[in-house]
Coordinates of N, CA and C in Angstrom, one line a residue:
T1165 N -17.6 -11.8 -39.1 CA -17.4 -11.1 -40.2 C -15.9 -11.0 -40.5
A1166 N -15.4 -10.9 -41.6 CA -14.1 -10.8 -42.0 C -13.8 -9.6 -42.8
T1167 N -12.6 -8.9 -42.8 CA -12.3 -7.9 -43.6 C -11.6 -8.2 -44.9
A1168 N -11.6 -7.4 -45.9 CA -10.9 -7.8 -47.2 C -9.4 -8.2 -46.9
V1169 N -8.6 -7.6 -46.0 CA -7.3 -7.7 -45.8 C -7.2 -9.2 -45.2
E1170 N -8.2 -9.5 -44.1 CA -8.1 -11.0 -43.6 C -8.5 -12.1 -44.7
L1171 N -9.2 -11.7 -45.7 CA -9.6 -12.7 -46.7 C -8.6 -12.8 -47.9
Q1172 N -7.7 -12.0 -47.9 CA -6.6 -11.9 -49.1 C -5.9 -13.0 -49.1
P1173 N -5.4 -13.6 -48.0 CA -4.8 -14.9 -48.1 C -5.4 -16.2 -48.7
F1174 N -6.8 -16.0 -48.8 CA -7.6 -17.2 -49.3 C -7.9 -17.0 -50.8
I1175 N -7.4 -16.0 -51.5 CA -7.6 -15.9 -52.9 C -7.0 -17.0 -53.6
E1176 N -7.7 -17.5 -54.5 CA -7.3 -18.6 -55.3 C -7.6 -20.0 -54.6
Q1177 N -8.1 -19.9 -53.4 CA -8.5 -21.1 -52.6 C -10.0 -21.5 -53.0
R1178 N -10.3 -22.7 -52.8 CA -11.7 -23.2 -53.1 C -12.6 -23.1 -51.9
F1179 N -13.9 -22.8 -52.1 CA -14.8 -22.7 -51.0 C -15.9 -23.6 -51.6
R1180 N -16.7 -24.2 -50.6 CA -17.9 -25.0 -50.9 C -19.1 -24.2 -50.7
V1181 N -20.1 -24.4 -51.7 CA -21.4 -23.7 -51.6 C -22.4 -24.7 -51.6
R1182 N -23.3 -24.9 -50.5 CA -24.2 -25.8 -50.5 C -25.6 -25.2 -51.0
T1183 N -26.2 -25.8 -51.9 CA -27.4 -25.2 -52.5 C -28.5 -26.3 -52.4
Q1184 N -29.8 -25.9 -52.4 CA -30.8 -26.8 -52.3 C -30.9 -27.4 -53.7
E1185 N -30.8 -26.7 -54.8 CA -31.0 -27.1 -56.1 C -29.9 -28.1 -56.6
H1186 N -28.6 -27.7 -56.4 CA -27.6 -28.5 -57.0 C -26.7 -29.1 -56.0
G1187 N -27.0 -29.2 -54.7 CA -26.2 -29.9 -53.8 C -24.9 -29.0 -53.6
T1188 N -23.8 -29.6 -53.5 CA -22.5 -28.9 -53.1 C -21.7 -28.5 -54.3
L1189 N -21.5 -27.1 -54.3 CA -20.6 -26.8 -55.6 C -19.4 -26.1 -55.1
V1190 N -18.4 -26.0 -56.0 CA -17.0 -25.5 -55.6 C -16.8 -24.4 -56.3
L1191 N -16.5 -23.2 -55.6 CA -16.0 -21.9 -56.3 C -14.7 -21.5 -55.7
K1192 N -13.9 -20.9 -56.5 CA -12.6 -20.3 -56.3 C -12.7 -18.8 -56.0
L1193 N -12.1 -18.4 -54.8 CA -12.1 -17.0 -54.5 C -11.3 -16.3 -55.5
A1194 N -11.7 -15.4 -56.2 CA -10.9 -14.7 -57.2 C -10.4 -13.3 -56.8
D1195 N -11.2 -12.6 -55.9 CA -10.9 -11.3 -55.5 C -11.8 -10.8 -54.3
V1196 N -11.1 -10.1 -53.5 CA -11.8 -9.4 -52.4 C -11.6 -7.8 -52.3
Q1197 N -12.6 -7.2 -52.1 CA -12.5 -5.7 -52.0 C -13.3 -5.2 -51.0
S1198 N -13.0 -3.9 -50.4 CA -13.9 -3.3 -49.4 C -14.4 -2.0 -50.2
P1199 N -15.6 -2.0 -50.5 CA -16.3 -1.0 -51.3 C -16.3 0.3 -50.5
A1200 N -16.3 1.4 -51.0 CA -16.3 2.7 -50.3 C -17.4 2.8 -49.3
S1201 N -17.2 3.4 -48.1 CA -18.2 3.5 -47.2 C -19.3 4.6 -47.6
D1202 N -20.5 4.4 -47.2 CA -21.5 5.4 -47.6 C -21.2 6.7 -47.0
P1203 N -21.0 7.9 -48.0 CA -20.6 9.1 -47.4 C -21.8 9.7 -46.5
D1204 N -22.9 9.3 -46.7 CA -24.1 9.9 -45.8 C -24.2 9.3 -44.6
R1205 N -23.5 8.2 -44.1 CA -23.7 7.6 -43.0 C -23.0 8.5 -42.0
P1206 N -23.8 8.7 -40.8 CA -23.5 9.6 -39.7 C -22.2 9.0 -39.0
A1207 N -21.2 9.9 -38.9 CA -19.9 9.5 -38.3 C -19.9 8.8 -37.0
H1208 N -21.0 9.1 -36.2 CA -21.1 8.5 -34.8 C -21.6 7.1 -34.9
L1209 N -22.0 6.6 -36.0 CA -22.5 5.1 -36.1 C -21.3 4.3 -36.6
L1210 N -20.7 3.6 -35.7 CA -19.6 2.9 -36.0 C -19.9 1.4 -36.8
R1211 N -19.0 1.1 -37.7 CA -19.3 0.1 -38.4 C -18.0 -0.5 -39.1
R1212 N -17.8 -1.9 -39.3 CA -16.8 -2.3 -40.0 C -17.0 -2.1 -41.5
L1213 N -16.0 -2.0 -42.2 CA -16.2 -1.9 -43.7 C -16.7 -3.2 -44.3
G1214 N -17.6 -2.9 -45.3 CA -18.1 -4.1 -46.0 C -17.1 -4.9 -46.8
V1215 N -17.4 -6.0 -47.2 CA -16.5 -6.9 -48.1 C -17.1 -7.4 -49.2
S1216 N -16.6 -7.3 -50.5 CA -17.2 -7.9 -51.6 C -16.3 -9.0 -51.9
A1217 N -16.7 -10.3 -51.9 CA -15.9 -11.4 -52.4 C -16.3 -11.9 -53.7
V1218 N -15.6 -12.0 -54.7 CA -15.9 -12.5 -55.9 C -15.3 -13.9 -56.2
F1219 N -16.2 -14.7 -56.6 CA -15.7 -16.2 -56.9 C -16.0 -16.5 -58.3
D1220 N -15.1 -17.5 -58.9 CA -15.3 -17.9 -60.2 C -15.0 -19.5 -60.3
G1221 N -14.9 -19.9 -61.5 CA -14.9 -21.4 -61.6 C -16.0 -22.1 -62.4
P1222 N -15.8 -23.3 -62.9 CA -16.9 -23.9 -63.7 C -18.3 -24.0 -62.9
D1223 N -18.2 -24.2 -61.6 CA -19.5 -24.3 -60.9 C -20.4 -22.9 -60.8
A1224 N -19.5 -21.8 -61.1 CA -20.1 -20.5 -61.1 C -21.2 -20.5 -62.0
Q1225 N -20.9 -21.1 -63.2 CA -21.8 -21.1 -64.3 C -23.1 -22.0 -64.0
I1226 N -23.0 -23.0 -63.2 CA -24.1 -23.8 -62.6 C -24.9 -22.9 -61.7
L1227 N -24.2 -22.3 -60.8 CA -25.0 -21.4 -59.8 C -25.7 -20.3 -60.6
A1228 N -25.2 -19.8 -61.6 CA -25.6 -18.6 -62.3 C -27.0 -19.0 -63.0
A1229 N -27.2 -20.3 -63.2 CA -28.5 -20.7 -63.9 C -29.8 -20.7 -63.0
S1230 N -29.3 -20.5 -61.6 CA -30.4 -20.5 -60.5 C -30.6 -19.0 -60.2
E1231 N -31.6 -18.5 -59.4 CA -31.9 -17.3 -58.9 C -30.8 -16.9 -57.8
D1232 N -30.5 -15.7 -57.7 CA -29.7 -15.2 -56.6 C -30.4 -15.6 -55.2
A1233 N -29.7 -16.1 -54.3 CA -30.3 -16.6 -53.1 C -29.3 -16.7 -52.0
T1234 N -29.7 -17.2 -50.7 CA -28.8 -17.3 -49.7 C -28.4 -18.8 -49.7
H1235 N -27.1 -19.1 -49.5 CA -26.6 -20.4 -49.6 C -25.5 -20.6 -48.4
T1236 N -25.3 -21.8 -48.1 CA -24.3 -22.1 -47.1 C -22.9 -22.2 -47.7
V1237 N -22.0 -21.2 -47.3 CA -20.6 -21.1 -47.8 C -19.6 -21.5 -46.8
S1238 N -18.7 -22.4 -47.2 CA -17.8 -22.9 -46.2 C -16.4 -23.0 -46.8
H1239 N -15.4 -22.9 -45.8 CA -14.0 -23.2 -46.1 C -13.4 -23.8 -44.8
P1240 N -12.5 -24.8 -45.0 CA -12.1 -25.4 -43.8 C -11.3 -24.7 -42.8
K1241 N -10.7 -23.5 -43.1 CA -10.0 -22.7 -42.1 C -10.8 -21.5 -41.7
I1242 N -11.9 -21.2 -42.2 CA -12.6 -20.0 -42.0 C -14.0 -20.4 -41.3
G1243 N -14.6 -21.4 -41.7 CA -15.7 -21.9 -41.2 C -17.0 -21.9 -42.2
T1244 N -18.2 -21.8 -41.6 CA -19.5 -21.9 -42.4 C -20.2 -20.7 -42.1
I1245 N -20.8 -20.1 -43.1 CA -21.8 -18.9 -42.9 C -23.0 -19.1 -43.9
Q1246 N -24.0 -18.6 -43.6 CA -25.2 -18.3 -44.6 C -25.0 -17.0 -45.3
A1247 N -24.8 -17.0 -46.6 CA -24.6 -15.6 -47.3 C -25.4 -15.6 -48.5
Y1248 N -25.9 -14.3 -48.9 CA -26.5 -14.1 -50.2 C -25.5 -14.1 -51.3
L1249 N -25.7 -14.9 -52.2 CA -24.8 -14.8 -53.4 C -25.6 -14.4 -54.8
K1250 N -24.9 -13.6 -55.5 CA -25.6 -13.1 -56.7 C -24.6 -13.3 -57.8
T1251 N -25.1 -13.5 -59.0 CA -24.2 -13.7 -60.1 C -24.1 -12.4 -60.8
L1252 N -22.8 -12.4 -61.4 CA -22.4 -11.2 -62.1 C -22.0 -11.6 -63.6
P1253 N -22.5 -11.1 -64.7 CA -22.1 -11.5 -65.9 C -20.6 -10.9 -66.2
V1254 N -19.8 -11.6 -66.9 CA -18.5 -11.2 -67.2 C -18.4 -10.8 -68.6
Q1255 N -17.7 -9.6 -69.0 CA -17.7 -9.2 -70.3 C -17.2 -10.3 -71.4
S1256 N -16.3 -11.1 -70.9 CA -15.7 -12.3 -71.9 C -16.7 -13.4 -72.0
G1257 N -17.9 -13.3 -71.3 CA -18.8 -14.5 -71.3 C -18.8 -15.1 -69.9
G1258 N -19.7 -15.8 -69.7 CA -19.9 -16.6 -68.3 C -20.3 -15.7 -67.2
F1259 N -20.1 -16.2 -66.1 CA -20.3 -15.5 -64.8 C -19.5 -15.6 -63.8
E1260 N -19.4 -14.7 -62.9 CA -18.8 -14.8 -61.6 C -20.0 -14.7 -60.4
V1261 N -19.5 -15.1 -59.2 CA -20.4 -15.0 -58.1 C -19.9 -14.1 -57.1
E1262 N -20.9 -13.2 -56.7 CA -20.4 -12.3 -55.7 C -21.1 -12.5 -54.3
M1263 N -20.3 -12.3 -53.2 CA -20.9 -12.4 -51.8 C -20.5 -11.2 -51.1
V1264 N -21.4 -10.4 -50.6 CA -21.1 -9.2 -49.9 C -21.5 -9.4 -48.4
L1265 N -20.5 -9.1 -47.6 CA -20.4 -9.2 -46.3 C -20.5 -7.7 -45.6
N1266 N -21.5 -7.5 -44.8 CA -21.7 -6.0 -44.4 C -21.2 -6.1 -42.8

């Protein structure tokens, strides 16, 4: 797992997403953030902060036509993971794709 700080240098870079329905798509990392930790989580349970990575690009619109699902996400310098991707509507129209790492 990576932190938001570790992923910051990869913003604006392209990631490949392998899907069963569409084959390989390319998404650009647009933003990474660490959401606030759950305030009800007991202090003695250690855990790294989660990361929300948001991707965009023309292929995000293709992925948005499918159901949210687990896909293979890869980057040449980071490696490959299986991650759940969900689409997020954008106010100006279109979609972004979010990947949450816990």
